[in-house]
Amino acid sequence: MARYIFVTGGVVSSLGKGLSSASLAYLLQSRGFKVRIRKLDPYLNIDPGTMSPFQHGEVFVTDDGAETDLDLGHYERFSNISAKKTDNITTGKIYSDVLKKERTGKYLGKTVQVIPHITNRIKEFIRNDIAKEDFVICEIGGTVGDIESLPFLEAIRQFSNETGKKNTLFIHLTLVPYMKASDEIKTKPTQHSVKELRSIGIQPDIIICRSERSIPLDQRKKISLFCNVAIEDVIETVDVKTIYEAPISFNKEKLDDRVLNFFGIKSKKNVNLKPWKKITKLVLNTNNKVKIAIIGKYVELKDAYKSLDEALTHGGIANNLKVNLVRIESDNLNLKTIKKKMQGVSGILIPGGFGKRGTEGKIAAIKYARLNKIPFLGICFGMQMAVIEFARNRLNLKNATSSEFGSSKASVVGLMSEWIKDGKLMKGTDKNLGGTMRLGSYDAHLKKDTKISKIYNSMRIKERHRHRYEVNINYKENFEKKGMIFSGLSPDGKLPEIVELRDHPWFIGVQFHPEFKSRPLSPHPLFSSFIEAVNNKSKK
Ligand code: GLN
């Protein structure tokens, strides 16, 4: 039977609940258990797909096509378990499911209420789609005390009561601040946060204390006494130098031991921390650096490209290099300003994006990369912009554009209306903006003797997608004549998946998002190859 671990957060947000849950998942998995991780988000959007990255950071996409919270990316990167649609839910989705049932008369005669209808739906989500897992870790988004989190906390309280207290463990992650003025570590915010949690009926079993510096025994004792947990269950997590150290540090603090102790089960295997130690050492000690420019619209917010930043770091790990990123806002960029900004930069990356703003700057940067033989990787929107640049400057289609920016006679990138998924015809729409994109994992067939087939060392690949527009296949021949090869296509040959330049050391555009599948312990080949090319360029 599965055992359930609920992770809540207190005092402030951004304490690293996702990273803590992901690290715990790795440790339990490494000890021989089957683990699943889920995220319950209190906001009202049905999924984060319609939110701007400024609001909520990156939208992570799963193989089965769910647009989810970026924490699921952490989970995948640390545990290597591919997340599913059934691993992320929001208040919006819960209410929408309940209201749909109400309209079809499923609760006929009853008053539909938060308790029991909403809380029942939450519990159903927690229990759903579990097969042979030893542990299900559920992270509750938000902070204890938020109005929005309440139904979730009530639901997990009920869940524990129904499933048995011995089968459900509550972990609470809080902040233990250090006050410089008095040179003291303060436990009061943690006490208040636990008090808040207990007022809802949840007694935490383990408290993870996020702190700038190590928490002295006296303060640990205080937390133990006031919060009613054993001293061994007050676990500290002091800021780590790199996130790859997190599993090592949680193991050192005995988090996995305490979890197993709670459930009264023995480890099946010894934990293996070697791979994390190896990459931590590498990331912290390497002196070789390369500089890459990321040109986009959401550059000020780091979380907007979380998986991408991670994948580039992984590419660096594969090449024993530190990757420094220069984030450039594309809005006011033109050929003149680019040259200045490219000092010391040996690679250009244009990530996914939406809308016309800033596109001319991106197109100018692509032209610069193409003409100056600078390694270039265009992802999704980045590939579409590379195709537009090539059409304008090499095919002489001066008004080449994408129909995303308005109707045009020269839409080298157009709205995709139909595509095949798992043998079924899918139809897109431009009216309804939620969940109407080509989403999730799709196959691509690669062309022989191309850069991309050598990089993947395979002729068939599967990558994750998230887009509405597509490069127009009808231009294929014209592009190829001038040196832009359509080196990957959908299995039916209708949708261009990859383009590359024949006469350029490394210029590749991909319609999918390879960053979602890169892992620190197994870097994605496309990023490893890109960083290698960037490194070669930097030596010239
Ligand atoms: N806006 C483009 C499209 O919908 C690209 C999307 C993306 O980069 N993820 O096709």
Coordinates of C-alpha atoms and ligand atoms in Angstrom, one line a residue:
M1 CA 0.0 0.0 0.0
A2 CA 1.2 3.5 -0.8
R3 CA 2.3 5.8 2.0
Y4 CA 1.6 9.5 1.7
I5 CA 3.9 12.4 2.5
F6 CA 2.4 15.9 2.5
V7 CA 4.7 18.8 2.2
T8 CA 3.4 22.2 3.3
G9 CA 5.2 25.6 3.6
G10 CA 5.1 28.3 6.2
V11 CA 6.2 31.9 7.0
V12 CA 7.1 32.9 3.4
S13 CA 6.9 31.5 -0.1
S14 CA 9.9 30.4 -2.2
L15 CA 11.5 28.4 0.6
G16 CA 12.3 25.5 -1.8
K17 CA 9.4 23.1 -1.1
G18 CA 9.7 21.8 -4.6
L19 CA 13.4 21.2 -4.3
S20 CA 13.0 19.6 -0.9
S21 CA 10.2 17.3 -2.2
A22 CA 12.3 16.4 -5.2
S23 CA 15.4 15.6 -3.1
L24 CA 13.4 13.4 -0.8
A25 CA 12.0 11.6 -3.8
Y26 CA 15.5 10.9 -5.0
L27 CA 16.7 9.7 -1.6
L28 CA 13.7 7.3 -1.2
Q29 CA 14.1 6.1 -4.7
S30 CA 17.8 5.5 -4.2
R31 CA 16.9 3.4 -1.1
G32 CA 14.9 1.1 -3.3
F33 CA 11.4 2.5 -3.2
K34 CA 9.0 3.4 -5.9
V35 CA 8.0 7.0 -5.6
R36 CA 5.6 9.4 -7.2
I37 CA 5.5 13.2 -6.7
R38 CA 2.5 15.5 -7.1
K39 CA 1.8 19.2 -6.8
L40 CA -1.5 20.7 -5.6
D41 CA -1.7 24.4 -6.6
P42 CA -4.2 26.7 -4.9
Y43 CA -4.6 29.2 -7.7
L44 CA -7.8 29.5 -9.8
N45 CA -6.4 29.0 -13.3
I46 CA -7.3 25.5 -14.6
D47 CA -3.6 25.1 -15.4
P48 CA -0.6 27.5 -15.5
G49 CA -0.8 27.4 -19.4
T50 CA -2.5 30.7 -19.7
M51 CA -0.3 32.5 -17.1
S52 CA 2.6 34.8 -18.1
P53 CA 6.0 33.5 -17.1
F54 CA 6.2 36.9 -15.2
Q55 CA 3.4 35.7 -13.0
H56 CA 4.4 32.1 -12.2
G57 CA 7.7 31.3 -13.9
E58 CA 7.9 28.7 -16.6
V59 CA 5.1 26.4 -17.8
F60 CA 6.5 22.9 -17.6
V61 CA 5.1 20.3 -20.1
T62 CA 4.8 16.6 -19.5
D63 CA 5.0 13.7 -22.0
D64 CA 1.3 13.3 -21.9
G65 CA 0.7 16.9 -22.7
A66 CA -0.1 18.6 -19.4
E67 CA 0.9 22.2 -18.8
T68 CA 2.0 22.2 -15.3
D69 CA 3.8 24.1 -12.5
L70 CA 7.6 24.4 -12.9
D71 CA 8.1 22.4 -9.7
L72 CA 7.3 19.3 -11.8
G73 CA 10.4 20.0 -13.7
H74 CA 12.4 19.9 -10.5
Y75 CA 10.7 16.6 -9.6
E76 CA 11.7 15.1 -13.0
R77 CA 15.2 16.4 -12.9
F78 CA 15.9 15.0 -9.5
S79 CA 13.9 11.8 -9.5
N80 CA 14.0 11.0 -13.3
I81 CA 10.3 9.9 -12.9
S82 CA 8.4 11.4 -15.8
A83 CA 5.5 13.4 -14.5
K84 CA 1.9 12.8 -15.8
K85 CA -1.3 14.8 -16.2
T86 CA -2.5 13.2 -13.0
D87 CA 0.4 14.8 -11.0
N88 CA -0.7 18.4 -10.9
I89 CA -4.0 19.9 -10.0
T90 CA -5.3 23.5 -9.2
T91 CA -8.2 24.9 -7.4
G92 CA -9.6 26.0 -10.7
K93 CA -9.6 22.4 -12.0
I94 CA -11.1 21.0 -8.8
Y95 CA -14.0 23.5 -8.9
S96 CA -14.5 23.1 -12.6
D97 CA -14.8 19.3 -12.2
V98 CA -17.2 19.7 -9.3
L99 CA -19.3 22.3 -11.1
K100 CA -19.5 20.1 -14.2
K101 CA -20.9 17.3 -12.1
E102 CA -23.3 19.7 -10.5
R103 CA -24.7 20.8 -13.9
T104 CA -25.2 17.2 -15.0
G105 CA -27.1 16.4 -11.9
K106 CA -24.6 14.2 -10.1
Y107 CA -25.4 15.8 -6.8
L108 CA -29.1 16.1 -7.4
G109 CA -31.0 17.4 -4.4
K110 CA -27.9 18.4 -2.5
T111 CA -26.3 21.7 -1.6
V112 CA -22.8 21.6 -3.2
Q113 CA -20.2 22.8 -0.6
V114 CA -16.5 23.1 0.0
I115 CA -16.7 20.4 2.5
P116 CA -17.4 17.7 1.5
H117 CA -17.6 18.2 -2.3
I118 CA -14.4 20.1 -3.0
T119 CA -12.4 18.3 -0.4
N120 CA -13.6 14.9 -1.7
R121 CA -12.5 15.9 -5.2
I122 CA -9.0 16.8 -3.8
K123 CA -8.7 13.5 -2.0
E124 CA -9.8 11.7 -5.1
F125 CA -7.0 13.4 -7.0
I126 CA -4.4 12.4 -4.4
R127 CA -5.5 8.7 -4.5
N128 CA -6.0 8.5 -8.3
D129 CA -3.6 6.7 -10.7
I130 CA -1.4 5.1 -8.1
A131 CA 0.0 1.7 -8.9
K132 CA 2.5 -0.1 -6.7
E133 CA 4.1 3.1 -5.4
D134 CA 5.6 2.9 -2.0
F135 CA 5.5 6.6 -1.5
V136 CA 3.4 9.4 -2.9
I137 CA 4.8 12.8 -2.1
C138 CA 2.3 15.6 -2.4
E139 CA 3.5 19.2 -2.3
I140 CA 0.8 21.8 -1.4
G141 CA 1.5 25.1 -3.1
G142 CA 1.3 28.4 -1.3
T143 CA 1.9 29.2 2.3
V144 CA -0.1 28.1 5.4
G145 CA -2.5 30.9 6.3
D146 CA -3.4 31.7 2.7
I147 CA -7.2 31.7 2.1
E148 CA -6.7 29.7 -1.1
S149 CA -4.8 26.9 0.6
L150 CA -7.5 26.1 3.1
P151 CA -9.5 23.5 1.2
F152 CA -6.3 21.6 0.4
L153 CA -5.1 21.6 4.0
E154 CA -8.6 20.5 5.2
A155 CA -8.6 17.7 2.5
I156 CA -5.2 16.4 3.6
R157 CA -6.3 16.4 7.2
Q158 CA -9.3 14.3 6.3
F159 CA -7.1 12.2 4.1
S160 CA -4.8 11.3 7.0
N161 CA -7.8 10.5 9.2
E162 CA -9.3 8.2 6.6
T163 CA -6.0 6.6 5.4
G164 CA -4.6 6.1 8.9
K165 CA -2.2 8.4 10.7
K166 CA 0.5 5.8 10.4
N167 CA 0.3 5.9 6.6
T168 CA 0.4 9.7 6.2
L169 CA 3.3 11.9 7.1
F170 CA 3.2 15.7 7.3
I171 CA 6.3 17.7 6.6
H172 CA 6.3 21.4 7.2
L173 CA 8.9 23.6 5.7
T174 CA 9.5 27.0 7.4
L175 CA 11.9 29.8 7.6
V176 CA 14.2 30.2 10.6
P177 CA 15.6 33.7 10.1
Y178 CA 18.9 35.1 11.4
M179 CA 18.7 38.6 12.8
K180 CA 21.9 40.4 12.2
A181 CA 21.3 43.2 14.7
S182 CA 20.9 40.9 17.7
D183 CA 23.1 38.1 16.1
E184 CA 20.3 35.6 16.8
I185 CA 18.4 32.8 15.1
K186 CA 14.7 33.3 15.6
T187 CA 12.3 30.4 16.0
K188 CA 9.1 32.5 16.6
P189 CA 7.9 32.6 12.9
T190 CA 8.2 28.8 12.8
Q191 CA 6.2 28.5 16.1
H192 CA 3.5 30.7 14.6
S193 CA 3.3 28.9 11.4
V194 CA 3.0 25.5 13.1
K195 CA 0.4 27.0 15.4
E196 CA -1.6 28.0 12.3
L197 CA -1.3 24.5 10.9
R198 CA -2.4 22.9 14.1
S199 CA -5.4 25.2 14.3
I200 CA -6.5 23.5 11.0
G201 CA -6.0 20.1 12.7
I202 CA -2.6 19.2 11.2
Q203 CA 0.3 18.4 13.5
P204 CA 3.5 18.3 11.5
D205 CA 5.6 15.1 12.0
I206 CA 8.8 16.6 10.6
I207 CA 9.8 20.3 10.4
I208 CA 12.3 21.3 7.8
C209 CA 13.9 24.6 8.9
R210 CA 15.3 26.7 6.1
S211 CA 18.0 28.9 7.4
E212 CA 20.9 31.0 6.3
R213 CA 23.2 29.4 8.9
S214 CA 23.3 26.3 11.0
I215 CA 20.7 26.2 13.8
P216 CA 22.2 25.7 17.3
L217 CA 20.9 22.9 19.5
D218 CA 19.1 25.3 21.8
Q219 CA 17.0 26.7 19.1
R220 CA 16.3 23.2 17.7
K221 CA 15.1 22.2 21.2
K222 CA 12.9 25.2 21.3
I223 CA 11.3 24.3 18.0
S224 CA 10.9 20.7 19.2
L225 CA 9.3 21.9 22.4
F226 CA 6.9 24.5 21.1
C227 CA 6.0 22.7 17.9
N228 CA 5.6 19.3 19.5
V229 CA 8.0 17.3 17.3
A230 CA 10.9 15.1 18.3
I231 CA 14.2 16.9 18.3
E232 CA 15.4 14.4 15.6
D233 CA 12.6 15.5 13.4
V234 CA 13.7 19.2 13.4
I235 CA 15.7 19.1 10.2
E236 CA 17.7 22.0 9.1
T237 CA 18.4 23.0 5.6
V238 CA 21.1 25.6 5.3
D239 CA 21.4 27.4 1.9
V240 CA 23.4 25.2 -0.5
K241 CA 25.9 26.5 -3.1
T242 CA 24.3 24.6 -5.9
I243 CA 20.9 22.9 -6.0
Y244 CA 22.7 19.6 -6.8
E245 CA 23.9 19.6 -3.2
A246 CA 20.4 19.4 -1.9
P247 CA 20.0 15.6 -1.9
I248 CA 23.4 15.3 -0.2
S249 CA 22.5 17.8 2.4
F250 CA 19.1 16.4 3.2
N251 CA 20.7 12.9 3.6
K252 CA 23.3 14.3 5.9
E253 CA 20.5 15.8 8.0
K254 CA 18.9 12.3 8.0
L255 CA 15.6 13.4 6.4
D256 CA 15.2 10.1 4.6
D257 CA 16.0 8.2 7.8
R258 CA 13.4 10.1 9.7
V259 CA 10.8 9.5 7.0
L260 CA 11.5 5.7 7.1
N261 CA 11.6 5.8 10.8
F262 CA 8.1 7.4 10.9
F263 CA 6.6 4.7 8.7
G264 CA 8.6 2.0 10.6
I265 CA 10.2 0.6 7.4
K266 CA 13.7 -0.4 6.6
S267 CA 15.7 0.8 3.7
K268 CA 15.9 -1.7 0.8
K269 CA 19.3 -0.4 -0.4
N270 CA 22.0 2.0 0.6
V271 CA 21.5 5.5 -0.7
N272 CA 23.7 6.4 -3.7
L273 CA 24.9 10.0 -3.5
K274 CA 28.0 9.5 -5.8
P275 CA 26.4 11.1 -8.9
W276 CA 25.3 14.2 -7.0
K277 CA 28.7 14.5 -5.3
K278 CA 30.4 14.3 -8.6
I279 CA 28.4 17.0 -10.3
T280 CA 28.4 19.2 -7.2
K281 CA 32.2 19.1 -7.3
L282 CA 32.3 19.7 -11.0
V283 CA 29.9 22.7 -10.8
L284 CA 31.7 24.3 -7.9
N285 CA 35.2 23.8 -9.0
T286 CA 35.4 24.1 -12.8
N287 CA 37.2 27.2 -13.9
N288 CA 36.5 26.9 -17.6
K289 CA 33.7 29.1 -18.7
V290 CA 31.6 29.9 -21.7
K291 CA 29.3 32.8 -22.2
I292 CA 25.9 32.4 -24.0
A293 CA 23.4 35.1 -24.8
I294 CA 19.7 34.2 -24.2
I295 CA 17.6 36.7 -26.1
G296 CA 14.0 36.8 -25.1
K297 CA 11.1 38.8 -23.6
Y298 CA 11.0 37.5 -20.0
V299 CA 14.7 37.8 -19.3
E300 CA 14.4 39.7 -16.0
L301 CA 12.6 36.9 -14.3
K302 CA 15.0 33.9 -13.9
D303 CA 12.2 31.3 -13.3
A304 CA 10.7 32.2 -16.7
Y305 CA 13.2 29.8 -18.3
K306 CA 13.9 27.5 -15.5
S307 CA 14.2 24.2 -17.5
L308 CA 16.3 26.0 -20.1
D309 CA 18.8 27.4 -17.6
E310 CA 19.0 24.0 -16.1
A311 CA 19.5 22.2 -19.4
L312 CA 22.3 24.6 -20.3
T313 CA 24.0 23.9 -17.0
H314 CA 23.7 20.2 -17.7
G315 CA 25.3 20.8 -21.1
G316 CA 28.1 22.5 -19.2
I317 CA 28.4 19.5 -16.9
A318 CA 28.8 17.2 -19.9
N319 CA 31.7 19.4 -21.1
N320 CA 33.2 20.2 -17.7
L321 CA 32.4 23.8 -18.2
K322 CA 30.6 26.6 -16.3
V323 CA 28.0 28.2 -18.5
N324 CA 27.5 31.9 -17.9
L325 CA 24.3 33.4 -19.3
V326 CA 23.8 36.9 -20.5
R327 CA 20.1 37.7 -20.6
I328 CA 19.2 40.2 -23.3
E329 CA 15.9 41.8 -23.6
S330 CA 14.9 41.6 -27.3
D331 CA 12.7 44.7 -27.4
N332 CA 15.3 47.4 -28.4
L333 CA 17.8 45.1 -30.1
N334 CA 19.1 45.8 -33.6
L335 CA 22.2 44.8 -35.6
K336 CA 24.2 47.7 -34.2
T337 CA 23.4 47.2 -30.5
I338 CA 23.8 43.4 -30.8
K339 CA 27.5 43.7 -31.8
K340 CA 28.2 45.6 -28.6
K341 CA 26.2 43.2 -26.4
M342 CA 28.0 40.2 -27.9
Q343 CA 31.4 41.0 -26.4
G344 CA 32.8 37.7 -25.1
V345 CA 29.6 35.8 -26.1
S346 CA 30.3 32.6 -28.0
G347 CA 26.7 31.3 -28.4
I348 CA 23.2 32.6 -29.0
L349 CA 20.0 31.0 -27.9
I350 CA 16.5 32.1 -28.6
P351 CA 14.0 30.4 -26.4
G352 CA 10.2 29.8 -26.8
G353 CA 7.9 32.8 -26.8
F354 CA 4.6 34.3 -27.8
G355 CA 3.5 37.4 -29.6
K356 CA 5.1 40.0 -31.9
R357 CA 6.8 42.3 -29.3
G358 CA 10.5 42.0 -29.5
T359 CA 10.6 39.8 -32.6
E360 CA 12.6 42.1 -34.8
G361 CA 15.4 42.1 -32.2
K362 CA 15.4 38.3 -32.2
I363 CA 15.5 38.2 -36.0
A364 CA 18.4 40.7 -36.0
A365 CA 20.3 38.5 -33.4
I366 CA 19.7 35.4 -35.6
K367 CA 21.1 37.2 -38.6
Y368 CA 24.1 38.1 -36.6
A369 CA 24.6 34.5 -35.5
R370 CA 24.2 33.2 -39.0
L371 CA 26.6 35.6 -40.7
N372 CA 29.2 35.5 -37.9
K373 CA 29.1 31.7 -37.6
I374 CA 28.2 31.9 -34.0
P375 CA 26.6 28.7 -32.6
F376 CA 22.9 29.2 -32.5
L377 CA 20.1 27.2 -30.9
G378 CA 16.5 28.3 -31.6
I379 CA 13.8 26.7 -29.5
C380 CA 10.2 26.6 -30.7
F381 CA 9.6 30.4 -31.3
G382 CA 13.4 30.7 -31.7
M383 CA 13.2 28.2 -34.6
Q384 CA 10.2 30.0 -36.2
M385 CA 12.2 33.3 -36.0
A386 CA 15.2 31.6 -37.6
V387 CA 13.0 30.5 -40.5
I388 CA 11.6 34.0 -40.9
E389 CA 15.1 35.5 -40.9
F390 CA 16.3 33.0 -43.5
A391 CA 13.3 33.6 -45.7
R392 CA 13.7 37.4 -45.6
N393 CA 17.5 37.5 -46.1
R394 CA 18.3 34.4 -48.2
L395 CA 15.0 33.6 -50.1
N396 CA 14.4 37.3 -50.6
L397 CA 10.8 37.1 -49.2
K398 CA 11.1 40.6 -47.7
N399 CA 7.7 40.4 -45.9
A400 CA 8.1 36.9 -44.5
T401 CA 6.4 36.6 -41.2
S402 CA 4.3 34.4 -38.9
S403 CA 0.5 34.4 -38.9
E404 CA 0.8 34.7 -35.2
F405 CA 1.4 38.4 -35.9
G406 CA -1.6 39.0 -38.2
S407 CA -2.6 37.7 -41.6
S408 CA -0.1 37.9 -44.4
K409 CA 0.6 36.5 -47.8
A410 CA 4.1 35.4 -46.8
S411 CA 3.4 33.3 -43.7
V412 CA 6.4 31.0 -43.6
V413 CA 5.1 30.2 -40.1
G414 CA 1.3 29.5 -40.0
L415 CA -1.4 28.5 -37.6
M416 CA -1.5 24.8 -37.4
S417 CA -5.0 23.5 -37.9
E418 CA -4.5 19.8 -37.9
W419 CA -2.0 17.3 -36.8
I420 CA -1.8 13.6 -36.0
K421 CA -1.3 12.3 -32.4
D422 CA -1.2 8.5 -31.7
G423 CA -2.9 7.9 -35.1
K424 CA -5.7 10.3 -34.3
L425 CA -6.5 13.6 -36.1
M426 CA -6.2 16.5 -33.8
K427 CA -7.7 20.0 -34.5
G428 CA -6.4 23.3 -33.2
T429 CA -8.4 26.4 -32.6
D430 CA -7.5 30.0 -32.2
K431 CA -10.5 31.0 -30.2
N432 CA -10.0 29.1 -27.0
L433 CA -6.6 29.9 -25.6
G434 CA -6.4 27.3 -22.8
G435 CA -5.1 23.9 -23.5
T436 CA -5.5 24.2 -27.3
M437 CA -1.9 23.9 -28.3
R438 CA 0.0 20.9 -29.7
L439 CA 1.2 19.7 -26.4
G440 CA 3.3 16.8 -25.1
S441 CA 5.5 14.2 -26.6
Y442 CA 5.6 13.7 -30.4
D443 CA 7.8 11.6 -32.6
A444 CA 10.1 13.1 -35.2
H445 CA 11.9 11.4 -38.0
L446 CA 15.4 12.7 -38.7
K447 CA 17.2 13.0 -42.0
K448 CA 20.3 10.9 -42.6
D449 CA 23.7 12.5 -42.5
T450 CA 22.5 15.7 -40.8
K451 CA 24.0 17.3 -37.7
I452 CA 20.9 16.5 -35.7
S453 CA 21.0 12.8 -36.5
K454 CA 24.6 12.7 -35.4
I455 CA 23.8 14.6 -32.2
Y456 CA 21.0 12.2 -31.2
N457 CA 22.8 9.2 -32.7
S458 CA 19.3 8.0 -33.8
M459 CA 16.9 8.5 -36.6
R460 CA 13.8 8.7 -34.5
I461 CA 13.3 10.9 -31.5
K462 CA 10.5 11.9 -29.1
E463 CA 10.4 15.4 -27.7
R464 CA 7.8 17.6 -25.9
H465 CA 5.9 20.3 -27.7
R466 CA 3.9 23.4 -26.8
H467 CA 2.9 25.6 -29.7
R468 CA 0.1 26.7 -32.0
Y469 CA 2.1 27.7 -35.1
E470 CA 4.2 25.7 -37.4
V471 CA 6.8 26.3 -40.1
N472 CA 5.0 26.0 -43.5
I473 CA 6.2 22.7 -45.2
N474 CA 5.4 24.1 -48.6
Y475 CA 8.6 26.2 -48.5
K476 CA 10.9 23.2 -47.8
E477 CA 12.5 22.9 -51.2
N478 CA 13.2 26.7 -51.5
F479 CA 14.8 26.7 -48.1
E480 CA 16.9 23.6 -48.7
K481 CA 18.2 24.9 -52.1
K482 CA 19.6 27.9 -50.2
G483 CA 21.1 25.8 -47.4
M484 CA 18.6 25.6 -44.6
I485 CA 17.8 21.9 -44.3
F486 CA 14.6 20.5 -42.8
S487 CA 16.4 17.8 -41.0
G488 CA 13.6 16.5 -38.8
L489 CA 9.9 16.1 -39.7
S490 CA 6.7 14.7 -38.1
P491 CA 6.2 11.0 -39.1
D492 CA 3.6 12.0 -41.7
G493 CA 6.2 14.4 -43.2
K494 CA 3.9 17.4 -42.9
L495 CA 5.3 19.3 -39.9
P496 CA 8.9 20.6 -39.8
E497 CA 10.4 19.7 -36.5
I498 CA 14.1 20.7 -37.0
V499 CA 16.0 23.0 -39.3
E500 CA 19.7 23.4 -39.6
L501 CA 22.1 25.3 -41.7
R502 CA 24.4 23.4 -44.0
D503 CA 27.2 25.9 -44.1
H504 CA 27.5 26.9 -40.5
P505 CA 29.4 25.2 -37.7
W506 CA 26.3 24.9 -35.5
F507 CA 23.0 26.5 -36.3
I508 CA 19.9 24.5 -35.3
G509 CA 16.3 25.3 -34.7
V510 CA 13.9 22.9 -33.1
Q511 CA 10.1 23.2 -32.9
F512 CA 10.0 21.3 -29.6
H513 CA 11.4 22.0 -26.1
P514 CA 14.4 19.7 -25.5
E515 CA 15.0 21.4 -22.2
F516 CA 12.1 19.6 -20.5
K517 CA 13.9 16.3 -20.9
S518 CA 17.4 17.2 -19.8
R519 CA 18.6 15.9 -16.4
P520 CA 21.6 16.8 -14.4
L521 CA 22.6 13.1 -14.2
S522 CA 22.0 12.6 -18.0
P523 CA 22.4 15.9 -19.9
H524 CA 20.4 16.2 -23.1
P525 CA 22.5 15.6 -26.2
L526 CA 21.4 18.7 -28.0
F527 CA 22.6 20.9 -25.1
S528 CA 25.8 19.0 -24.6
S529 CA 26.5 19.4 -28.3
F530 CA 25.5 23.1 -28.3
I531 CA 27.9 23.9 -25.4
E532 CA 30.7 21.9 -27.1
A533 CA 30.2 24.1 -30.2
V534 CA 30.1 27.2 -28.1
N535 CA 33.3 26.2 -26.3
N536 CA 35.0 25.6 -29.7
K537 CA 33.9 29.0 -30.8
S538 CA 35.2 30.7 -27.7
K539 CA 38.7 29.3 -28.3
K540 CA 38.9 30.8 -31.8
Ligands
GLN1 N1 4.2 31.3 -30.2 C1 4.7 30.2 -31.0 C2 3.6 29.2 -31.3 O1 2.6 29.2 -30.6 C3 5.8 29.5 -30.3 C4 5.5 28.9 -29.0 C5 6.6 28.5 -28.1 O2 7.7 29.0 -28.3 N2 6.4 27.6 -27.1 O3 3.8 28.3 -32.1

